[in-house]
PDB file of C-alpha atoms in Angstrom:
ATOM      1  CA  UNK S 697       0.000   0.000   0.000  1.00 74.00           C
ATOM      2  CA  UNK S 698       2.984   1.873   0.072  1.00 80.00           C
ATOM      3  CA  UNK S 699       3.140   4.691  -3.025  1.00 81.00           C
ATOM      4  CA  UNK S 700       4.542   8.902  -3.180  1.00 80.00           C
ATOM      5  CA  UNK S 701       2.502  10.744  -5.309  1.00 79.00           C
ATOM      6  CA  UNK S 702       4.272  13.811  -7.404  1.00 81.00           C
ATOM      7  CA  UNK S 703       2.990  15.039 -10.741  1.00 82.00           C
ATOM      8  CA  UNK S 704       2.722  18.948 -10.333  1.00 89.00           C
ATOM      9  CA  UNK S 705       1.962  19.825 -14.247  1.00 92.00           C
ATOM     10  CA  UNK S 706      -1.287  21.742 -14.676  1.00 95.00           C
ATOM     11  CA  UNK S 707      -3.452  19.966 -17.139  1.00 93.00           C
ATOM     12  CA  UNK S 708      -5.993  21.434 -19.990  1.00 96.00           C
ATOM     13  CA  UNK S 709      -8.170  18.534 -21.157  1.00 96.00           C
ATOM     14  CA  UNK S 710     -11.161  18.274 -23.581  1.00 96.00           C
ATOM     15  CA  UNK S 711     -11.668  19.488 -26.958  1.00 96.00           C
ATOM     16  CA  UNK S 712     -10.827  23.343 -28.234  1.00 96.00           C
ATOM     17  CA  UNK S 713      -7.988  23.289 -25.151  1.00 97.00           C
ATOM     18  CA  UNK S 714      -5.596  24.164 -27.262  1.00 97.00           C
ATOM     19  CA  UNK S 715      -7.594  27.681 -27.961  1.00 96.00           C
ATOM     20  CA  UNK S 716      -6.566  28.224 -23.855  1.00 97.00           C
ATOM     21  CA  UNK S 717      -3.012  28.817 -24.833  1.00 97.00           C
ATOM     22  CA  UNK S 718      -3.541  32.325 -25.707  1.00 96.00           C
ATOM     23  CA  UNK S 719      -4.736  33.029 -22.174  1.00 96.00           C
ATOM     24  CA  UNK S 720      -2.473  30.424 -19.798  1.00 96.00           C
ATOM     25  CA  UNK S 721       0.839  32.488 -18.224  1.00 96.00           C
ATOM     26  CA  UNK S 722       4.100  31.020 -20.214  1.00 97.00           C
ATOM     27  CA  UNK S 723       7.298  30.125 -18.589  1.00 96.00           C
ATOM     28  CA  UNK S 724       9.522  32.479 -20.459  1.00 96.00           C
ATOM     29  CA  UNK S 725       9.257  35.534 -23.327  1.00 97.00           C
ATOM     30  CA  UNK S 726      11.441  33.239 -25.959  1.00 98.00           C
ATOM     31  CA  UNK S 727      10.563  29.976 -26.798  1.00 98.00           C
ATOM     32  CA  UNK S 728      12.312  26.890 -28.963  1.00 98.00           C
ATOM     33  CA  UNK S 729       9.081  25.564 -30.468  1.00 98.00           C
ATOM     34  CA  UNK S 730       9.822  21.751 -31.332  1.00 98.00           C
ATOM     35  CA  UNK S 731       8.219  19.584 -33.312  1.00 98.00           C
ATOM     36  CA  UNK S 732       8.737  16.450 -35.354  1.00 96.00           C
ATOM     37  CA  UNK S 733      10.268  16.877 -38.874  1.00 92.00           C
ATOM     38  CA  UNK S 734       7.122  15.274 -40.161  1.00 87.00           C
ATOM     39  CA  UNK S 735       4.582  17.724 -41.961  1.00 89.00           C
ATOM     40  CA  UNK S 736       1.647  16.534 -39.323  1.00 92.00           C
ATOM     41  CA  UNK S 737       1.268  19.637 -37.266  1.00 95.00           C
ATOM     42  CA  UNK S 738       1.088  21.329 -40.238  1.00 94.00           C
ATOM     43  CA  UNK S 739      -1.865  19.164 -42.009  1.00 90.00           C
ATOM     44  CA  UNK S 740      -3.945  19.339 -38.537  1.00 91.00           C
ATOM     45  CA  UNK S 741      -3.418  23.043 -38.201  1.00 93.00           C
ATOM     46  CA  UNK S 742      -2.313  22.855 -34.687  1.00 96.00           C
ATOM     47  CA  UNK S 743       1.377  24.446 -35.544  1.00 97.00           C
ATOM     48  CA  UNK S 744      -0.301  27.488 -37.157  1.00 97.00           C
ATOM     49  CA  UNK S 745      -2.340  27.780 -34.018  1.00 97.00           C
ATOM     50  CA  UNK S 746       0.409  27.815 -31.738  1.00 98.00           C
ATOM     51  CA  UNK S 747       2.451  29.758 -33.372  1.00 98.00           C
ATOM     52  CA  UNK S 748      -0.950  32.068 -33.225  1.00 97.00           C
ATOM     53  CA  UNK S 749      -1.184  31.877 -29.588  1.00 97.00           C
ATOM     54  CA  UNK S 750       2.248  32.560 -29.049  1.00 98.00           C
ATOM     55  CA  UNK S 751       1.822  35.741 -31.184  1.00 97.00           C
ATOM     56  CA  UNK S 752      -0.553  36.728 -29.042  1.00 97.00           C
ATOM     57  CA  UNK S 753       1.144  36.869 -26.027  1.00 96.00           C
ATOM     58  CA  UNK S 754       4.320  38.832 -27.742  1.00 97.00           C
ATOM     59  CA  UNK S 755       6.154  35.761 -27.130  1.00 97.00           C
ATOM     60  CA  UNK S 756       9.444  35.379 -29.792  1.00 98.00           C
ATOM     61  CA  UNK S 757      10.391  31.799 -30.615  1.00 98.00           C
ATOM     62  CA  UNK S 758      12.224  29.931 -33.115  1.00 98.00           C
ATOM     63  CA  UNK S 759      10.584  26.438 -34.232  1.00 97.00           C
ATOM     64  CA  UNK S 760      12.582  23.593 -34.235  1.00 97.00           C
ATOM     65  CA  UNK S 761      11.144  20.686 -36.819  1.00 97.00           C
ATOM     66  CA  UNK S 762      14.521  18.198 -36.311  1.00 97.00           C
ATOM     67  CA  UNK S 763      12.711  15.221 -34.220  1.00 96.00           C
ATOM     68  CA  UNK S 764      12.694  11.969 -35.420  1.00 95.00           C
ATOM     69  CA  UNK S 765      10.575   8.779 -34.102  1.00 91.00           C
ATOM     70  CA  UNK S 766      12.708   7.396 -30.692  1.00 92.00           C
ATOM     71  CA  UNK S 767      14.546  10.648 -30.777  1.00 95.00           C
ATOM     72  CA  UNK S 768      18.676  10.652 -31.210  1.00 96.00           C
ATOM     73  CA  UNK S 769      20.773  12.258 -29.010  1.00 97.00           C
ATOM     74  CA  UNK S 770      22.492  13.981 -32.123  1.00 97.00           C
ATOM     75  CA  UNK S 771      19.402  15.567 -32.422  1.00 97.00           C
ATOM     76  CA  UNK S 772      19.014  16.508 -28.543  1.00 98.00           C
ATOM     77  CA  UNK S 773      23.032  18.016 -28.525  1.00 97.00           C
ATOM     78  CA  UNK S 774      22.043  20.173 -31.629  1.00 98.00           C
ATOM     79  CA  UNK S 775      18.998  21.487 -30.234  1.00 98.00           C
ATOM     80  CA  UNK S 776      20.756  22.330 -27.252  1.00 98.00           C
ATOM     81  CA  UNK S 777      23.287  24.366 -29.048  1.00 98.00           C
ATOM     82  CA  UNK S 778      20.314  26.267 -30.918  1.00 98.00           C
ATOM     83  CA  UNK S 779      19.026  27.159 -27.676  1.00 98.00           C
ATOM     84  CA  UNK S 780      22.161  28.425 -26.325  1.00 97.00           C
ATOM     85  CA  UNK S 781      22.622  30.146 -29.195  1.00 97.00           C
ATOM     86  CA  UNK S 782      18.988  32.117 -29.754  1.00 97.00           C
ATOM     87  CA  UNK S 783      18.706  32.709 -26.332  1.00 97.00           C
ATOM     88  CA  UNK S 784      15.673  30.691 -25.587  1.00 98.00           C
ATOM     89  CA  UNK S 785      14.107  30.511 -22.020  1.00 96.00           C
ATOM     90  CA  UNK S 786      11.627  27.897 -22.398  1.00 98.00           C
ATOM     91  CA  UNK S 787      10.246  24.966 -24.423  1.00 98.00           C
ATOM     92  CA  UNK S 788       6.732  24.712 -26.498  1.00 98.00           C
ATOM     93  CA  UNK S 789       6.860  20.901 -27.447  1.00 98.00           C
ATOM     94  CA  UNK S 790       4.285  20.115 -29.831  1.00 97.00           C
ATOM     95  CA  UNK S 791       4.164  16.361 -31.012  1.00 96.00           C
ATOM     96  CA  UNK S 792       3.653  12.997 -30.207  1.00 94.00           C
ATOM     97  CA  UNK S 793       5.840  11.237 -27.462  1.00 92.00           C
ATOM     98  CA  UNK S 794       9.636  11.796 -29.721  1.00 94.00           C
ATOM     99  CA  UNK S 795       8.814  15.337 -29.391  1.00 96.00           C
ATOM    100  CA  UNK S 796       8.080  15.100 -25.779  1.00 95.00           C
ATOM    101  CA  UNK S 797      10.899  12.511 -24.698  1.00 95.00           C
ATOM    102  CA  UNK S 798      13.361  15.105 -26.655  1.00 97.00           C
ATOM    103  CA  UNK S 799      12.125  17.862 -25.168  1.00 97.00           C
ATOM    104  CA  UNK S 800      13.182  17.034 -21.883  1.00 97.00           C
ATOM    105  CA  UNK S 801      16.783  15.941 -23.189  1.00 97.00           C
ATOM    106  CA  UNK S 802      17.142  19.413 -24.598  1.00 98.00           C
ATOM    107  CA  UNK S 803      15.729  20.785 -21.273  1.00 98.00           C
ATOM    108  CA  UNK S 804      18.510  19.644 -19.861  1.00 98.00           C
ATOM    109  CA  UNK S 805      21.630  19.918 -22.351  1.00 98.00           C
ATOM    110  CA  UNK S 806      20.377  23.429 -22.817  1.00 97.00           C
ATOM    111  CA  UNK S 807      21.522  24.671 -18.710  1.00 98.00           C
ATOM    112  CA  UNK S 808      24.201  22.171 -18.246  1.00 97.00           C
ATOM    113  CA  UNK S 809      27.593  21.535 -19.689  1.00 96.00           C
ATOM    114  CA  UNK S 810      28.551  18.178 -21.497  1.00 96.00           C
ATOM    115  CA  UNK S 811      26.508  15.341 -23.107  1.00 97.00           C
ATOM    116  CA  UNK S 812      23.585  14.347 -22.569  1.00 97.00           C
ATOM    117  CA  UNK S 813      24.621  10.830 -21.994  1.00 97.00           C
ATOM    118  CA  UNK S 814      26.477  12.219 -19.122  1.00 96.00           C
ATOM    119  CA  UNK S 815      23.132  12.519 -17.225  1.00 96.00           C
ATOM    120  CA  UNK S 816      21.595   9.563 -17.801  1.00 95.00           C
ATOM    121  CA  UNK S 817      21.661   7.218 -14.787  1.00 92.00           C
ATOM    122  CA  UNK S 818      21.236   3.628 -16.542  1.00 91.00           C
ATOM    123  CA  UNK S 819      23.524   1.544 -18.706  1.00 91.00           C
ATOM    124  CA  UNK S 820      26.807   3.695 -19.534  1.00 92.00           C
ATOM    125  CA  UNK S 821      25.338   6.830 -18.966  1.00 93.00           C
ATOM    126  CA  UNK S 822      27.781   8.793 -16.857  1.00 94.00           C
ATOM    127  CA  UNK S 823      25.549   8.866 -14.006  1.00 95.00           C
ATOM    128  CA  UNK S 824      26.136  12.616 -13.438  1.00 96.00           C
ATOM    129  CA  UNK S 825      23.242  14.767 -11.177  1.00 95.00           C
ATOM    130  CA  UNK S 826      21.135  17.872 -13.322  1.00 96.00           C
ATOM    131  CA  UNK S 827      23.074  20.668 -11.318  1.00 96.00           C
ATOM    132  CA  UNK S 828      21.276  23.475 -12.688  1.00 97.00           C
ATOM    133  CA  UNK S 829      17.752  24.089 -13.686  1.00 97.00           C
ATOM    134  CA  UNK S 830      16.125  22.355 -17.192  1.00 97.00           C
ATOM    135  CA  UNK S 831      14.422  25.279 -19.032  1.00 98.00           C
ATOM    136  CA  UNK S 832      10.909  25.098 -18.364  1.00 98.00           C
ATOM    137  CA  UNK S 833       8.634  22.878 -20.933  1.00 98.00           C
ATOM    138  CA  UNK S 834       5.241  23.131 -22.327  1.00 98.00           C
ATOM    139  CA  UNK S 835       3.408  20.168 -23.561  1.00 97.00           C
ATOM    140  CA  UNK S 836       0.972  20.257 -26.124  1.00 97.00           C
ATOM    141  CA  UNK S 837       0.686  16.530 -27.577  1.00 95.00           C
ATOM    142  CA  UNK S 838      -0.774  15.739 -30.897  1.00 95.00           C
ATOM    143  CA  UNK S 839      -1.277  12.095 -29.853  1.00 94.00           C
ATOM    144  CA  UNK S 840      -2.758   9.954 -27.393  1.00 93.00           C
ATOM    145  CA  UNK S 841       0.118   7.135 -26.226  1.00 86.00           C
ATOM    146  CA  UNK S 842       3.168   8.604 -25.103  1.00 78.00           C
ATOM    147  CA  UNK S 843       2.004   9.516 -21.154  1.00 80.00           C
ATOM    148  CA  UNK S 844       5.434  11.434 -21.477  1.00 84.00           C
ATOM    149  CA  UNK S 845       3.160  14.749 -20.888  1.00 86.00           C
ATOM    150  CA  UNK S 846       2.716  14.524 -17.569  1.00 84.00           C
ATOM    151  CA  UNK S 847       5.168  12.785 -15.937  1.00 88.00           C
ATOM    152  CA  UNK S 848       9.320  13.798 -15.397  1.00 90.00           C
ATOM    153  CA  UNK S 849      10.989  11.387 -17.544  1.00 90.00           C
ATOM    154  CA  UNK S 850      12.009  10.829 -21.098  1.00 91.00           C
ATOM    155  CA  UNK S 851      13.441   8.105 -23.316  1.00 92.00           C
ATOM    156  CA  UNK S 852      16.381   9.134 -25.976  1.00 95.00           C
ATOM    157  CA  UNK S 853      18.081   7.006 -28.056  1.00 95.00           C
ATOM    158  CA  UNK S 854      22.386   7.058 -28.250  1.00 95.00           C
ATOM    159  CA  UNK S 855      22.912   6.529 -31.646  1.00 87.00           C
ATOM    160  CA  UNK S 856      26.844   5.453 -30.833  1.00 90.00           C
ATOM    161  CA  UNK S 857      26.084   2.826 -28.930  1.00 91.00           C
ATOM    162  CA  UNK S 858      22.725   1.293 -29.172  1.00 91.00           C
ATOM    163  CA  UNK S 859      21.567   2.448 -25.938  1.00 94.00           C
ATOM    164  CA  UNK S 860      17.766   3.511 -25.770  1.00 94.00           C
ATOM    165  CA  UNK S 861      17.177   4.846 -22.085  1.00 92.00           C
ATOM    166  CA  UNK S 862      15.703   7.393 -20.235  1.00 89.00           C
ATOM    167  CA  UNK S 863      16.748  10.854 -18.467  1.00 93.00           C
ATOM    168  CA  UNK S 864      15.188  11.814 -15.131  1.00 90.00           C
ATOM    169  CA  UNK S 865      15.974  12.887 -12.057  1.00 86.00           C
ATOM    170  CA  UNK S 866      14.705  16.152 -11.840  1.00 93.00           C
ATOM    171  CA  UNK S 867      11.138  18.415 -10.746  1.00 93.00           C
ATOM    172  CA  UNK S 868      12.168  21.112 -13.460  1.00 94.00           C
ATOM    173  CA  UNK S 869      11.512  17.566 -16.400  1.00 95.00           C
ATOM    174  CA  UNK S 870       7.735  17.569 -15.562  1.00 95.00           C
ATOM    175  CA  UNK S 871       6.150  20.213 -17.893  1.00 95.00           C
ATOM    176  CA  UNK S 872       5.195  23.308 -16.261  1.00 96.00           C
ATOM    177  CA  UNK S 873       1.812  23.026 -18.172  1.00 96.00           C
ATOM    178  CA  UNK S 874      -0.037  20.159 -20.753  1.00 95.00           C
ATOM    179  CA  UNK S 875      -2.263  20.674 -23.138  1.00 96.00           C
ATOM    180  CA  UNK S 876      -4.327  17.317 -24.027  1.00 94.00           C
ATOM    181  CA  UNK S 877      -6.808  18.345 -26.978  1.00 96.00           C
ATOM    182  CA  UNK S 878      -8.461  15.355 -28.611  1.00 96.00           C
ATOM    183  CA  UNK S 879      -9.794  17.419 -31.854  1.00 96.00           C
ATOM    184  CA  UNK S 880      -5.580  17.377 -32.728  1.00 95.00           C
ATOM    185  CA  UNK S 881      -5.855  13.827 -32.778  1.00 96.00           C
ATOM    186  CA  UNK S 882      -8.231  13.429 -35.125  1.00 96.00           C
ATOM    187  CA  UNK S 883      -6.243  13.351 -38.369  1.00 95.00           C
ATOM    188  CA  UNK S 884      -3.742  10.328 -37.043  1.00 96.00           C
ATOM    189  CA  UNK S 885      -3.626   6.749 -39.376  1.00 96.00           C
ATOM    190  CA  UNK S 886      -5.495   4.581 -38.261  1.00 97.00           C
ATOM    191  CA  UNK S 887      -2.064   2.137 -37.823  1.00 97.00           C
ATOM    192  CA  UNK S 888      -0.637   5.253 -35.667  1.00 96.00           C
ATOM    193  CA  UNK S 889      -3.406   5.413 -33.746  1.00 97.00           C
ATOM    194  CA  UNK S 890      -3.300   2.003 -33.039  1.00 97.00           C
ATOM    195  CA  UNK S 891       0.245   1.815 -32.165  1.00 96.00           C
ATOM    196  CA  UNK S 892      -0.364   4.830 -29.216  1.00 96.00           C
ATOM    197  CA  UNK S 893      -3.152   3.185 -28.349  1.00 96.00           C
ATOM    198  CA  UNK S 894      -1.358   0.092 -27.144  1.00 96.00           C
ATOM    199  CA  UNK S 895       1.466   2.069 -25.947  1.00 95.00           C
ATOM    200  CA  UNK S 896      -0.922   3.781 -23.328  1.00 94.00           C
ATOM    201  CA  UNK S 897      -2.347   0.464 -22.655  1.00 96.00           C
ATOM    202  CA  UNK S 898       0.733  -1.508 -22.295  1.00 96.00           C
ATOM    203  CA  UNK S 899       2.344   1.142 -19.107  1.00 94.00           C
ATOM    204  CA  UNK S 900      -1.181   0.384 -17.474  1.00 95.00           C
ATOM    205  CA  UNK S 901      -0.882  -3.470 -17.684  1.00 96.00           C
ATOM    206  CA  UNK S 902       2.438  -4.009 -17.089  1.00 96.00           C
ATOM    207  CA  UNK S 903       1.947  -1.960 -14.262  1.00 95.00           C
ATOM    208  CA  UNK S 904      -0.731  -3.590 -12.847  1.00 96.00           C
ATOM    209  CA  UNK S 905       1.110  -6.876 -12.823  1.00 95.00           C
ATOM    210  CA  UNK S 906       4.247  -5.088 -11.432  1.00 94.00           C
ATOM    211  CA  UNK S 907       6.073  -5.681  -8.196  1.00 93.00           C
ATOM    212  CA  UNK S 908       5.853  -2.053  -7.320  1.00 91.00           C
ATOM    213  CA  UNK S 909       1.817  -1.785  -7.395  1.00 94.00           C
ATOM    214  CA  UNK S 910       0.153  -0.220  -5.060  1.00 94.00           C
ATOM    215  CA  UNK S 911      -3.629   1.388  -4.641  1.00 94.00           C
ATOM    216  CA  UNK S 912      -2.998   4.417  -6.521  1.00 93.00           C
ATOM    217  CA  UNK S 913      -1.641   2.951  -9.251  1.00 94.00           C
ATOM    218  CA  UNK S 914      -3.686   0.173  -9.701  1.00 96.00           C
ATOM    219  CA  UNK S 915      -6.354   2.799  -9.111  1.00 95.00           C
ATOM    220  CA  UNK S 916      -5.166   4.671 -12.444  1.00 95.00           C
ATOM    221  CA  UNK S 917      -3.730   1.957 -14.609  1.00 96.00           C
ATOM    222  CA  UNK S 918      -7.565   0.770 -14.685  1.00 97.00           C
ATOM    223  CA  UNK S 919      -9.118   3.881 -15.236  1.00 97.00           C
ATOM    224  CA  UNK S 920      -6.635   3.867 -18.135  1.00 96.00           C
ATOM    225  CA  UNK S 921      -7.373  -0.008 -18.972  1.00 97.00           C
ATOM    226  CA  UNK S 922     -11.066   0.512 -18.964  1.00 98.00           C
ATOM    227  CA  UNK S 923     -11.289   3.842 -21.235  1.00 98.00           C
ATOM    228  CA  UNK S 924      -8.504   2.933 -23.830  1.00 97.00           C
ATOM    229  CA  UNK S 925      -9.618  -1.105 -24.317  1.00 97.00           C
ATOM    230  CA  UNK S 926     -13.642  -0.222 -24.423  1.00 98.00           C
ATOM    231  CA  UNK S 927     -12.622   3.220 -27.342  1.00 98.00           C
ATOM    232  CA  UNK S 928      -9.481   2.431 -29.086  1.00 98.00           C
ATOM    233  CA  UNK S 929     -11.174  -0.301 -31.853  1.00 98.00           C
ATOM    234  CA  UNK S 930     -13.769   3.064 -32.631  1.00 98.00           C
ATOM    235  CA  UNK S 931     -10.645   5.531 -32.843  1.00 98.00           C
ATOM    236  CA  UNK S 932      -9.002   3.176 -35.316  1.00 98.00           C
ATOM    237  CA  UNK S 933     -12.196   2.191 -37.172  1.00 98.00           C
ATOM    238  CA  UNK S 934     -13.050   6.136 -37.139  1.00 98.00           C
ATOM    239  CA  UNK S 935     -10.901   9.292 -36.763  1.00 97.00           C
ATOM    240  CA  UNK S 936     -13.158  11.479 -36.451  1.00 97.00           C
ATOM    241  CA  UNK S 937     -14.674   9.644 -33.501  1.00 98.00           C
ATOM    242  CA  UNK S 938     -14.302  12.371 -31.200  1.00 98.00           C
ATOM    243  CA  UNK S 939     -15.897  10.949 -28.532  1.00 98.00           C
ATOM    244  CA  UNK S 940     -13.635   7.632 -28.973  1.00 98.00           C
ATOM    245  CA  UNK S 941     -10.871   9.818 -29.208  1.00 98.00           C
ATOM    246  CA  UNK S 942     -11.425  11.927 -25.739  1.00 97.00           C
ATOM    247  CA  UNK S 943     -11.286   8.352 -24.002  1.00 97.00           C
ATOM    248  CA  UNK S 944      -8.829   7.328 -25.753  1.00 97.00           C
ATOM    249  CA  UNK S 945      -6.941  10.653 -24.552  1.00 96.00           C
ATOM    250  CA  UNK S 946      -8.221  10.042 -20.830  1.00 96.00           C
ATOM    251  CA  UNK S 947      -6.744   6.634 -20.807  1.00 96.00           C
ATOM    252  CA  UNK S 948      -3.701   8.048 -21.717  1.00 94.00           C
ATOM    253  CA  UNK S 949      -3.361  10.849 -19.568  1.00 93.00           C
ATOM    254  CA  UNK S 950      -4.321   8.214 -16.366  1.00 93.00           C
ATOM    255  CA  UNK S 951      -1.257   6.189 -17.608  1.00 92.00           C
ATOM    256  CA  UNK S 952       0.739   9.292 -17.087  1.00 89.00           C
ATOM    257  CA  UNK S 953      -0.282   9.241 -13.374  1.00 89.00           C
ATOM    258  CA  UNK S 954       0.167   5.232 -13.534  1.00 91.00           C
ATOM    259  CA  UNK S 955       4.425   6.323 -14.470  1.00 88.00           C
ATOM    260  CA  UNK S 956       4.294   8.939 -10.893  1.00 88.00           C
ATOM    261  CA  UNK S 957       3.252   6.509  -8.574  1.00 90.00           C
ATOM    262  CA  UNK S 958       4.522   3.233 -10.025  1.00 90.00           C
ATOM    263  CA  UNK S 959       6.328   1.677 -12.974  1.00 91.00           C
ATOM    264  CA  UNK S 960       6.304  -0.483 -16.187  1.00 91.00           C
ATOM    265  CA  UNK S 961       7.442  -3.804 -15.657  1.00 93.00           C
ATOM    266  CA  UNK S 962      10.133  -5.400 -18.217  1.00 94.00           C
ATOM    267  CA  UNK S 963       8.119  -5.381 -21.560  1.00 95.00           C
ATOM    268  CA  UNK S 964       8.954  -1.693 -22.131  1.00 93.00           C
ATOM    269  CA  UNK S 965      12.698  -2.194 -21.389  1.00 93.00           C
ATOM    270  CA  UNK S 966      12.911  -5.070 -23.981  1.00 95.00           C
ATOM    271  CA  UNK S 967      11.027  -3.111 -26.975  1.00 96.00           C
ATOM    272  CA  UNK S 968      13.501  -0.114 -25.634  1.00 93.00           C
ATOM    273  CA  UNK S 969      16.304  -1.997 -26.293  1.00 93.00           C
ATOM    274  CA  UNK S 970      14.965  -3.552 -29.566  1.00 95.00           C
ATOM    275  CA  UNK S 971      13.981   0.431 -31.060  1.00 93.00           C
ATOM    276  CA  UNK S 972      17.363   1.452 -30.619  1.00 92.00           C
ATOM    277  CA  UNK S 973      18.810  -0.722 -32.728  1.00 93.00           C
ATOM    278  CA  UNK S 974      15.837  -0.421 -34.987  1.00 92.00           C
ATOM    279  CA  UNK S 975      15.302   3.466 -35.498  1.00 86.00           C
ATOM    280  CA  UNK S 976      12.252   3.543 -37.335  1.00 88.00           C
ATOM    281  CA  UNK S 977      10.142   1.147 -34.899  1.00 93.00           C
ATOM    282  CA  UNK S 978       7.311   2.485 -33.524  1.00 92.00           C
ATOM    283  CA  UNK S 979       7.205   2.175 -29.752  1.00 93.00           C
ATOM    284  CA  UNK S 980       4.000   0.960 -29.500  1.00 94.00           C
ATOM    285  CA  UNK S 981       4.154  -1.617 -32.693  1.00 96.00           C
ATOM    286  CA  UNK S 982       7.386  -2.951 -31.103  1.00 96.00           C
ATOM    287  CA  UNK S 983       4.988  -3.396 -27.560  1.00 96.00           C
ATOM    288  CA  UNK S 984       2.620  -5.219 -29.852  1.00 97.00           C
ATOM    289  CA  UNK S 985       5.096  -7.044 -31.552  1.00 97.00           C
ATOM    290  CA  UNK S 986       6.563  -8.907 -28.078  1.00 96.00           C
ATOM    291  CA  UNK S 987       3.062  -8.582 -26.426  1.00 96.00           C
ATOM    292  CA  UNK S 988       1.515 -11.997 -26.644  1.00 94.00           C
ATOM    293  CA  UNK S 989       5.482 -14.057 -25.870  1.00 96.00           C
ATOM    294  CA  UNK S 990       5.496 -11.730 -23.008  1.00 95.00           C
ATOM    295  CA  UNK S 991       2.321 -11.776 -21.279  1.00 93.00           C
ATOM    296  CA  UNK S 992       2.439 -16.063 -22.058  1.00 93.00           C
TER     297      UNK S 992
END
C-alpha cells in the first residue's frame, strides 16, 4: 500500500484546449518551439495555431522541426546548441511522445555543460546529477500514447552505442503546463493510432502486474485499462470519432499518473532496447510485436 505521489503539471483537457493557450501564463518571453520533422502539425493546423497563440502573447520563438521517431541524441546536442545560441528561455513541445521525450533531453543539455549521456543514470550513462535548472517545458501533444506529458521522464536514443534509455531525475523535467486536446488527434492513421493506443495500454498493464503496485496505481492503470480497451477499436475504425478519441486521450493521460506513482514492468525495457537498434520502430508496434510471448 505503500506509493509517493508527485505530478505537479497543470493539465488542460477536452476538446478546443488548445484555444486556452492564448490566455495560460508562459514560462519564459522566448521559446524553442519543437516539433517532429514530419509535416503533421502542419496538415492538422495545430502548428499554425500555436504559433498564433504565441503571437498573441508577444512571445518570440524559433521552431525547431529536427525530431525523429525514438529521438537521437544527435538531435538533442544540436537542439541544445540552438538554444544556447537564440537565447531561448523555455520549451513549447508540440508532437507525439519523440517530441516530448526530446524535449526534456534538450531541457537539460540546454543549462548544463557536457553530453547528454552524461546525465543519464542507466547503462553507460555517466551517471552525473542535473546541477542546474532544465528550461521550463510546455506540452501540447498531438497524440494519445506517449504519457510522457505529464510525468518527469524521457526516453532518448544514443545513436553510438545502441543504448535507448531514459533521463530523469529532476522536478524542473515535468512540464510546467499540458495541453491534451483530442480534436488534434483526429487526423492520425489509423495504424498510428493504433500503435499509441497500445502504448498507453501496455504502461497500465504491465503496471498492474508489477512488483511495485500499489492502490494508486492500480487505481489509475484501470481507469486507463477501462477507457482505452472499451474506445481504441472506434478511434481506429473512425478518426473522427471524437468521442472515442477523448477516451482514448483520458486513458492516456491516467497512464501518465500510472508512471508517478509506479512503474512499467520489463516489456517496455525489452522493446527499448529492440527500437534502438531499430530506429524507425514504432514504440508501441514494437509493444505489440513482443506482447503476446510476453504476457504467455
Amino acid at each position: 500500500m505503500k506509493f509517493i505521489q508527485f505530478s505537479p503539471v497543470k493539465l488542460l483537457f477536452g476538446p478546443g484546449m488548445l484555444d486556452k493557450l492564448r490566455d495560460e501564463p508562459l514560462p519564459g518571453r522566448k521559446a524553442l518551439l519543437l516539433t517532429s520533422r514530419g509535416t503533421s502539425v502542419v496538415k492538422n493546423g495545430s502548428l499554425a495555431r500555436v504559433q498564433a497563440a504565441l503571437d498573441a502573447q508577444g512571445i518570440f520563438y524559433v521552431h525547431e522541426a529536427t525530431v525523429e521517431p525514438n529521438p537521437l541524441t544527435t538531435t538533442v546536442m544540436a537542439a541544445g546548441e540552438r538554444v544556447r545560441a537564440e537565447g531561448c528561455d523555455f520549451i513549447v513541445a508540440l508532437g507525439g511522445g519523440s517530441v516530448m521525450d526530446a524535449a526534456k533531453a534538450i531541457a537539460i543539455v540546454s543549462t548544463n555543460e557536457g553530453h547528454i549521456w552524461d546525465y543519464v543514470q542507466q547503462g553507460r550513462g555517466g551517471r552525473k546529477p542535473i546541477a542546474n535548472d532544465p528550461l521550463p517545458i510546455v506540452a501540447i501533444s498531438t497524440t494519445a500514447g506517449t504519457v510522457s506529458e505529464n510525468d518527469g521522464s524521457g526516453k532518448i536514443t544514443n545513436n553510438e552505442n545502441r543504448e535507448k534509455i531514459g533521463v530523469n531525475g529532476h522536478i524542473g523535467l515535468f512540464p510546467k503546463l499540458a495541453i491534451f486536446d483530442p480534436e488534434l488527434m483526429l487526423t492520425v492513421p489509423p495504424h498510428l493510432t493504433a500503435y499509441q493506443g497500445f502504448d498507453a495500454l501496455f504502461h497500465s498493464v504491465e503496471a498492474y502486474i508489477a512488483g511495485t503496485a500499489n492502490l494508486m496505481s492500480d487505481m489509475f492503470a484501470l481507469a486507463a485499462i477501462e477507457n482505452v480497451s472499451r474506445y481504441l477499436t472506434r478511434a481506429v475504425r473512425d478518426g473522427k470519432d471524437l468521442e472515442a478519441r477523448e477516451h482514448v486521450a483520458f486513458g492516456n493521460y491516467a497512464s501518465g499518473f500510472v508512471m508517478c506513482v509506479g512503474s512499467c514492468a520489463s516489456e517496455h525495457s525489452l522493446e527499448h532496447a529492440m527500437s534502438a537498434y531499430h530506429q524507425e520502430l514504432p514504440h508501441g508496434a514494437g509493444l505489440i510485436m513482443i506482447s503476446r510471448a510476453y504476457y504467455r
